[in-house]
Amino acid sequence: MKTLKILLALLISVNAIKGQTVLVTDSTAITGYQNTAARLMSQDRKLTIGGYAQIDYNQPLDADTYNNSVLDIHRLVMLFGYKFNNRTQFITEIEYEHVSEVYIEQAFVDYRINNYMNLRAGLMLIPMGIVNEYHEPPTFMGVERPMLDNYIVPTTWREIGIGLTGTIPNASLKYQAYIVNGFMSFNGTPTLRGSDALRKGRQKGAESFMNAPNVATKVEYFGFKGLNLGLSGYVGNTQSTLYNGIEKNDAAAVARADSSVVGVAMIGIDARYTNGGLHLRGQWNYSSISNTVAYNNLSYPNGKPNDLGSAISGYYVEAGYNVFNISKTIKTELIPFVRYSEFDTHAQVAGELARNDTYHRTVITTGMGWKVSPGATSRLISSF
């Protein structure tokens, strides 16, 4: 079955002091790519307000059956930045999903130590891949985010922590290094499974708990015009409520708590390239997950074993071209694109667990994006 998808998206940043409106786009400057939070911090104002909205229309197409279309205000997001002084800033992103759900996607304080290093603490996006940090609709092709970023990364992945970030212009490098709380693997029942791997383990800063800290890092190189290369890493153990309050000498309780935790080691490589009207990007991610045999055998209320894989992996490549680039007088962009994705949440399995071939997915997404103005986008998409 094919699905027709249409997106209307608007990304806007408002300077609240002078009432000046600045439309934000995703472009490469001397310091590389900047997401919306970074752009808010770059404003030379005390208070900056930004936001974006995403409205979706989805229509399944099938020759043999009727299918209802679905219209949804998928996201309405408000961003606020406040500069206390030349060194200290606060950034937050508040998201309303499907009209009724409210989430905090970012809320952190950034303190500039020097021109090359900032101290950052709070609820932060994990720097893995492209879309997790650049998740505003006008910054990626398609109505929905790439499926790799839903099942493997998983976007939008944010946790509470502290770390360092900065840019070294002479070396054309950006870096991030954080200590954060990890995925939740047990909260009354196990939360991780084969079909969507780590996705349900995101704690999102909502009464998060931690048994052991995790480490997230990323280095980006932007030394060639139009090209941005990223290398990301993440390592640590998941978090479990079974450790809370147990006696350290209770061997049985400690053993059960140990079986409710898995180790996660994730690596990611991403690339973005723009030249005139040409837009290319690609991403690859691989995660090794340890202790899955004990975790999958952890007793469930219904007595059924779990099916978390011992490795998950995937990649996508994408190409688009702005056909209006041939004319300097046309200020809008019309970008046909195609994306090929392949990912597997059962890339490897351990013990007696049988590999589920349905978890290996291949998706081709084609469509056309019309950027009527920088930051405002409409797209027509077909996925199969």
Coordinates of C-alpha atoms in Angstrom, one line a residue:
M1 CA 0.0 0.0 0.0
K2 CA 1.2 3.5 -0.9
T3 CA 0.6 6.5 1.3
L4 CA 0.2 10.0 0.1
K5 CA 1.4 12.5 2.7
I6 CA 1.2 16.3 2.6
L7 CA 3.0 18.6 5.1
L8 CA 2.6 22.3 5.9
A9 CA 5.3 23.6 8.1
L10 CA 6.4 26.9 9.3
L11 CA 9.6 27.8 11.3
I12 CA 9.9 31.3 12.7
S13 CA 12.0 33.2 15.2
V14 CA 10.8 36.4 16.7
N15 CA 13.0 38.9 18.5
A16 CA 10.8 39.8 21.5
I17 CA 12.5 43.1 22.3
K18 CA 12.1 45.0 19.0
G19 CA 9.3 42.8 17.5
Q20 CA 11.5 42.0 14.6
T21 CA 10.7 38.8 12.7
V22 CA 13.5 36.6 11.4
L23 CA 12.8 33.5 9.3
V24 CA 15.2 30.7 10.2
T25 CA 16.6 28.3 7.7
D26 CA 19.1 25.4 7.9
S27 CA 22.3 26.6 6.2
T28 CA 26.0 26.1 6.4
A29 CA 28.1 29.0 7.7
I30 CA 31.7 29.3 8.8
T31 CA 30.8 27.5 12.1
G32 CA 28.9 24.7 10.3
Y33 CA 25.3 23.9 10.7
Q34 CA 23.2 25.4 13.5
N35 CA 19.9 24.0 14.8
T36 CA 17.2 26.3 16.1
A37 CA 18.5 26.3 19.7
A38 CA 21.9 27.4 18.5
R39 CA 20.4 30.2 16.4
L40 CA 18.4 31.5 19.4
M41 CA 21.6 31.6 21.4
S42 CA 23.4 33.5 18.6
Q43 CA 20.9 36.4 18.9
D44 CA 22.3 39.5 20.5
R45 CA 19.2 40.1 22.6
K46 CA 18.0 39.4 26.1
L47 CA 14.9 37.5 25.1
T48 CA 14.3 35.6 21.9
I49 CA 11.1 33.7 21.0
G50 CA 10.9 31.2 18.2
G51 CA 8.7 28.2 17.2
Y52 CA 7.4 26.0 14.5
A53 CA 4.2 24.2 13.5
Q54 CA 3.7 21.0 11.5
I55 CA 0.3 20.0 10.0
D56 CA 0.0 16.6 8.3
Y57 CA -2.5 15.1 5.8
N58 CA -2.1 11.3 5.4
Q59 CA -4.1 9.4 2.8
P60 CA -3.5 5.6 2.3
L61 CA -3.9 4.6 -1.3
D62 CA -5.1 1.1 -2.1
A63 CA -6.8 -0.2 -5.3
D64 CA -9.0 -2.6 -3.4
T65 CA -10.1 -0.8 -0.3
Y66 CA -11.4 2.5 1.0
N67 CA -9.2 4.2 3.6
N68 CA -9.9 7.3 5.7
S69 CA -7.5 10.2 5.5
V70 CA -6.0 11.6 8.7
L71 CA -5.4 15.3 9.3
D72 CA -3.3 16.2 12.3
I73 CA -1.6 19.2 13.9
H74 CA 1.3 17.0 14.5
R75 CA 3.4 19.5 16.4
L76 CA 3.2 23.1 17.6
V77 CA 6.4 24.1 19.3
M78 CA 7.5 27.2 21.1
L79 CA 11.1 28.0 21.8
F80 CA 12.4 30.6 24.3
G81 CA 15.9 31.9 24.8
Y82 CA 17.0 34.3 27.6
K83 CA 20.5 35.8 27.9
F84 CA 21.4 36.6 31.5
N85 CA 24.7 38.1 30.4
N86 CA 27.4 37.6 27.7
R87 CA 28.3 34.2 29.2
T88 CA 25.1 32.7 30.5
Q89 CA 21.9 31.7 28.5
F90 CA 18.8 29.6 29.0
I91 CA 17.1 27.7 26.2
T92 CA 13.8 25.8 26.3
E93 CA 11.6 24.0 23.7
I94 CA 8.0 23.3 24.6
E95 CA 6.1 21.0 22.2
Y96 CA 2.4 20.3 21.8
E97 CA 1.8 17.1 19.9
H98 CA -1.6 16.1 18.4
V99 CA -3.1 19.2 20.1
S100 CA -3.4 17.5 23.6
E101 CA 0.0 16.2 24.5
V102 CA 2.7 18.5 26.0
Y103 CA 6.4 17.7 26.2
I104 CA 9.6 19.6 27.1
E105 CA 12.2 18.8 24.4
Q106 CA 15.0 21.0 25.6
A107 CA 15.6 23.0 28.8
F108 CA 19.2 23.8 29.5
V109 CA 21.6 26.5 30.7
D110 CA 24.7 27.3 28.6
Y111 CA 27.7 29.0 30.1
R112 CA 30.5 30.2 27.9
I113 CA 33.9 29.4 29.5
N114 CA 35.9 30.8 26.6
N115 CA 35.6 31.2 22.8
Y116 CA 36.1 27.4 22.3
M117 CA 34.3 25.9 25.2
N118 CA 30.8 26.1 26.8
L119 CA 29.5 24.3 29.9
R120 CA 25.9 23.0 29.3
A121 CA 23.5 21.4 31.8
G122 CA 19.8 20.5 31.8
L123 CA 17.6 18.5 29.4
M124 CA 19.5 18.2 26.2
L125 CA 19.2 16.5 22.8
I126 CA 21.6 13.5 22.5
P127 CA 23.9 14.4 19.6
M128 CA 23.4 11.3 17.5
G129 CA 22.8 11.5 13.7
I130 CA 21.2 14.5 11.9
V131 CA 17.5 14.7 12.7
N132 CA 17.7 14.3 16.5
E133 CA 19.3 17.7 16.7
Y134 CA 17.8 19.2 13.5
H135 CA 14.2 17.9 13.9
E136 CA 12.3 21.0 12.7
P137 CA 10.2 20.1 9.7
P138 CA 11.8 22.6 7.2
T139 CA 15.2 21.1 7.9
F140 CA 14.6 17.6 6.5
M141 CA 12.9 16.1 3.4
G142 CA 9.6 14.4 3.8
V143 CA 6.5 14.7 5.9
E144 CA 7.7 12.3 8.6
R145 CA 11.2 12.1 9.9
P146 CA 13.4 9.3 8.3
M147 CA 12.3 5.9 9.8
L148 CA 15.9 5.2 10.8
D149 CA 15.5 8.1 13.2
N150 CA 12.4 6.6 14.7
Y151 CA 13.5 3.0 15.1
I152 CA 17.3 3.1 15.6
V153 CA 18.5 6.5 17.0
P154 CA 15.6 7.1 18.3
T155 CA 14.4 10.7 17.6
T156 CA 13.5 12.8 19.5
W157 CA 16.0 11.5 22.1
R158 CA 16.8 13.8 25.0
E159 CA 18.0 13.2 28.5
I160 CA 19.1 15.2 31.6
G161 CA 22.8 15.7 32.0
I162 CA 25.9 18.0 31.9
G163 CA 28.8 18.4 29.6
L164 CA 30.9 20.5 27.3
T165 CA 30.3 21.9 23.8
G166 CA 32.1 24.2 21.5
T167 CA 33.6 25.1 18.1
I168 CA 37.2 25.4 17.0
P169 CA 37.0 27.4 13.8
N170 CA 40.7 27.1 12.8
A171 CA 40.3 23.3 12.8
S172 CA 36.8 23.5 11.3
L173 CA 35.5 21.3 14.2
K174 CA 32.5 21.3 16.5
Y175 CA 32.3 19.0 19.5
Q176 CA 29.9 17.9 22.2
A177 CA 30.5 15.6 25.2
Y178 CA 27.8 15.0 27.8
I179 CA 27.2 12.8 30.9
V180 CA 23.5 11.9 30.9
N181 CA 21.0 9.5 32.4
G182 CA 20.4 6.4 30.3
F183 CA 17.5 4.6 28.7
M184 CA 14.9 3.1 31.0
S185 CA 14.8 -0.7 30.6
F186 CA 12.6 -1.6 33.5
N187 CA 9.9 0.4 35.3
G188 CA 7.5 -2.2 36.8
T189 CA 7.9 -4.2 33.5
P190 CA 10.6 -4.4 30.8
T191 CA 10.3 -1.5 28.4
L192 CA 12.6 -2.5 25.5
R193 CA 11.6 -5.0 22.8
G194 CA 12.5 -6.2 19.3
S195 CA 10.0 -4.3 17.2
D196 CA 11.2 -0.8 18.2
A197 CA 14.4 -1.5 20.1
L198 CA 15.3 1.4 22.4
R199 CA 12.5 3.8 21.6
K200 CA 10.3 3.2 24.6
G201 CA 13.3 3.6 26.9
R202 CA 13.6 7.3 26.4
Q203 CA 13.0 9.0 29.8
K204 CA 12.6 12.5 28.3
G205 CA 13.3 14.3 31.5
A206 CA 10.0 13.2 33.0
E207 CA 10.8 12.0 36.6
S208 CA 13.9 10.3 35.2
F209 CA 15.8 7.9 37.4
M210 CA 19.4 6.8 37.1
N211 CA 21.5 3.9 38.4
A212 CA 24.6 4.7 36.4
P213 CA 25.6 7.6 34.1
N214 CA 25.9 7.3 30.3
V215 CA 28.2 9.2 27.9
A216 CA 27.2 10.8 24.6
T217 CA 29.7 12.5 22.3
K218 CA 29.8 14.0 18.8
V219 CA 32.5 15.6 16.6
E220 CA 31.7 17.4 13.4
Y221 CA 34.0 18.6 10.6
F222 CA 33.0 21.4 8.2
G223 CA 36.3 22.3 6.5
F224 CA 35.0 22.0 3.0
K225 CA 32.3 24.3 1.6
G226 CA 28.9 22.8 1.7
L227 CA 30.1 19.6 3.4
N228 CA 29.4 18.6 7.1
L229 CA 30.6 15.3 8.5
G230 CA 29.6 13.9 11.9
L231 CA 30.8 11.1 14.1
S232 CA 28.7 10.3 17.1
G233 CA 29.2 7.9 20.0
Y234 CA 27.1 6.8 23.0
V235 CA 27.9 4.2 25.7
G236 CA 26.4 3.1 29.0
N237 CA 24.0 0.9 30.8
T238 CA 20.2 1.2 30.9
Q239 CA 18.3 2.2 34.1
S240 CA 16.1 0.0 36.2
T241 CA 13.7 0.6 39.1
L242 CA 14.6 -2.9 40.4
Y243 CA 17.7 -1.5 42.1
N244 CA 15.7 1.0 44.2
G245 CA 15.7 0.0 47.9
I246 CA 17.1 -3.6 47.6
E247 CA 19.7 -4.8 50.1
K248 CA 23.2 -5.1 48.6
N249 CA 23.7 -8.5 50.2
D250 CA 20.4 -9.8 48.8
A251 CA 22.0 -11.9 46.0
A252 CA 18.7 -13.0 44.4
A253 CA 17.3 -9.4 44.3
V254 CA 20.6 -8.1 42.9
A255 CA 20.8 -10.8 40.3
R256 CA 17.2 -10.0 39.1
A257 CA 18.0 -6.3 39.0
D258 CA 21.1 -7.1 37.0
S259 CA 19.0 -9.0 34.5
S260 CA 16.8 -6.0 33.9
V261 CA 19.7 -3.9 32.6
V262 CA 21.4 -4.0 29.2
G263 CA 24.5 -2.3 28.0
V264 CA 24.2 0.0 25.0
A265 CA 27.1 1.0 22.7
M266 CA 26.0 3.1 19.7
I267 CA 28.0 4.7 16.9
G268 CA 26.7 7.0 14.2
I269 CA 28.2 8.5 11.0
D270 CA 26.4 11.2 9.1
A271 CA 27.1 13.5 6.1
R272 CA 25.4 16.5 4.6
Y273 CA 26.4 18.3 1.4
T274 CA 24.8 21.2 -0.5
N275 CA 26.1 22.8 -3.7
G276 CA 23.8 25.2 -5.5
G277 CA 20.5 23.3 -5.9
L278 CA 21.9 19.9 -5.0
H279 CA 21.1 18.5 -1.5
L280 CA 22.7 15.2 -0.4
R281 CA 22.7 13.5 3.0
G282 CA 23.2 10.1 4.5
Q283 CA 23.4 8.4 7.9
W284 CA 24.5 5.1 9.3
N285 CA 24.0 3.8 12.9
Y286 CA 24.9 0.7 14.7
S287 CA 24.2 -0.3 18.3
S288 CA 25.5 -3.3 20.2
I289 CA 23.3 -4.4 23.1
S290 CA 24.7 -6.6 25.8
N291 CA 23.0 -8.9 28.4
T292 CA 20.0 -9.4 26.2
V293 CA 19.7 -13.1 27.0
A294 CA 19.1 -12.4 30.7
Y295 CA 16.9 -9.4 29.9
N296 CA 14.7 -11.3 27.4
N297 CA 14.2 -14.1 30.0
L298 CA 13.2 -11.7 32.7
S299 CA 9.7 -12.9 33.8
Y300 CA 6.8 -10.9 32.4
P301 CA 3.3 -10.7 34.0
N302 CA 1.9 -12.7 31.1
G303 CA 4.8 -15.2 31.2
K304 CA 6.0 -14.5 27.7
P305 CA 9.7 -13.9 27.0
N306 CA 10.9 -10.7 25.4
D307 CA 12.6 -10.4 22.0
L308 CA 15.2 -7.5 22.2
G309 CA 17.9 -8.0 19.7
S310 CA 21.6 -7.9 20.6
A311 CA 22.4 -5.5 17.8
I312 CA 20.4 -2.9 15.8
S313 CA 21.6 -1.1 12.7
G314 CA 20.5 0.9 9.7
Y315 CA 21.3 3.6 7.1
Y316 CA 19.7 5.9 4.6
V317 CA 20.9 7.9 1.6
E318 CA 19.0 10.8 0.2
A319 CA 19.2 13.2 -2.8
G320 CA 17.2 16.2 -3.7
Y321 CA 17.6 19.1 -6.2
N322 CA 16.0 22.6 -6.2
V323 CA 14.8 22.9 -9.8
F324 CA 14.3 26.7 -9.3
N325 CA 18.0 27.1 -8.7
I326 CA 18.4 27.7 -12.5
S327 CA 16.9 31.2 -12.0
K328 CA 18.3 33.9 -9.7
T329 CA 15.0 35.7 -9.8
I330 CA 13.0 32.9 -8.2
K331 CA 13.3 33.1 -4.5
T332 CA 11.2 30.0 -3.6
E333 CA 12.6 26.4 -3.7
L334 CA 11.0 23.4 -5.4
I335 CA 12.9 20.2 -4.4
P336 CA 12.1 16.7 -5.7
F337 CA 13.9 14.1 -3.6
V338 CA 14.3 10.4 -3.0
R339 CA 15.4 8.6 0.1
Y340 CA 16.4 4.9 0.4
S341 CA 16.4 3.5 3.9
E342 CA 17.3 0.1 5.3
F343 CA 17.2 -0.8 9.0
D344 CA 17.0 -3.8 11.2
T345 CA 16.1 -4.0 14.9
H346 CA 17.2 -7.7 14.8
A347 CA 20.5 -7.2 13.1
Q348 CA 21.8 -9.8 15.6
V349 CA 20.1 -11.9 18.3
A350 CA 21.6 -13.8 21.2
G351 CA 20.9 -17.1 22.9
E352 CA 17.9 -19.1 21.7
L353 CA 16.0 -16.0 20.4
A354 CA 14.9 -16.5 16.8
R355 CA 15.6 -13.7 14.4
N356 CA 12.4 -11.9 13.3
D357 CA 12.8 -11.1 9.6
T358 CA 9.9 -8.6 9.7
Y359 CA 12.1 -6.3 11.8
H360 CA 14.3 -5.9 8.7
R361 CA 12.7 -3.1 6.8
T362 CA 13.5 -1.4 3.5
V363 CA 11.7 1.9 2.7
I364 CA 11.8 4.1 -0.4
T365 CA 10.4 7.6 0.1
T366 CA 9.9 10.0 -2.8
G367 CA 8.3 13.4 -2.9
M368 CA 8.6 17.1 -3.6
G369 CA 9.1 19.9 -1.2
W370 CA 8.0 23.5 -1.9
K371 CA 9.7 26.1 0.3
V372 CA 7.5 29.1 -0.4
S373 CA 9.8 31.2 1.9
P374 CA 12.8 30.3 4.0
G375 CA 11.3 28.4 7.0
A376 CA 7.9 27.8 5.4
T377 CA 7.5 24.5 3.6
S378 CA 4.8 22.4 1.9
R379 CA 5.5 18.8 0.8
L380 CA 3.8 16.1 -1.2
I381 CA 5.2 12.6 -0.4
S382 CA 4.8 9.0 -1.4
S383 CA 6.3 6.2 0.7
F384 CA 6.5 2.5 -0.1

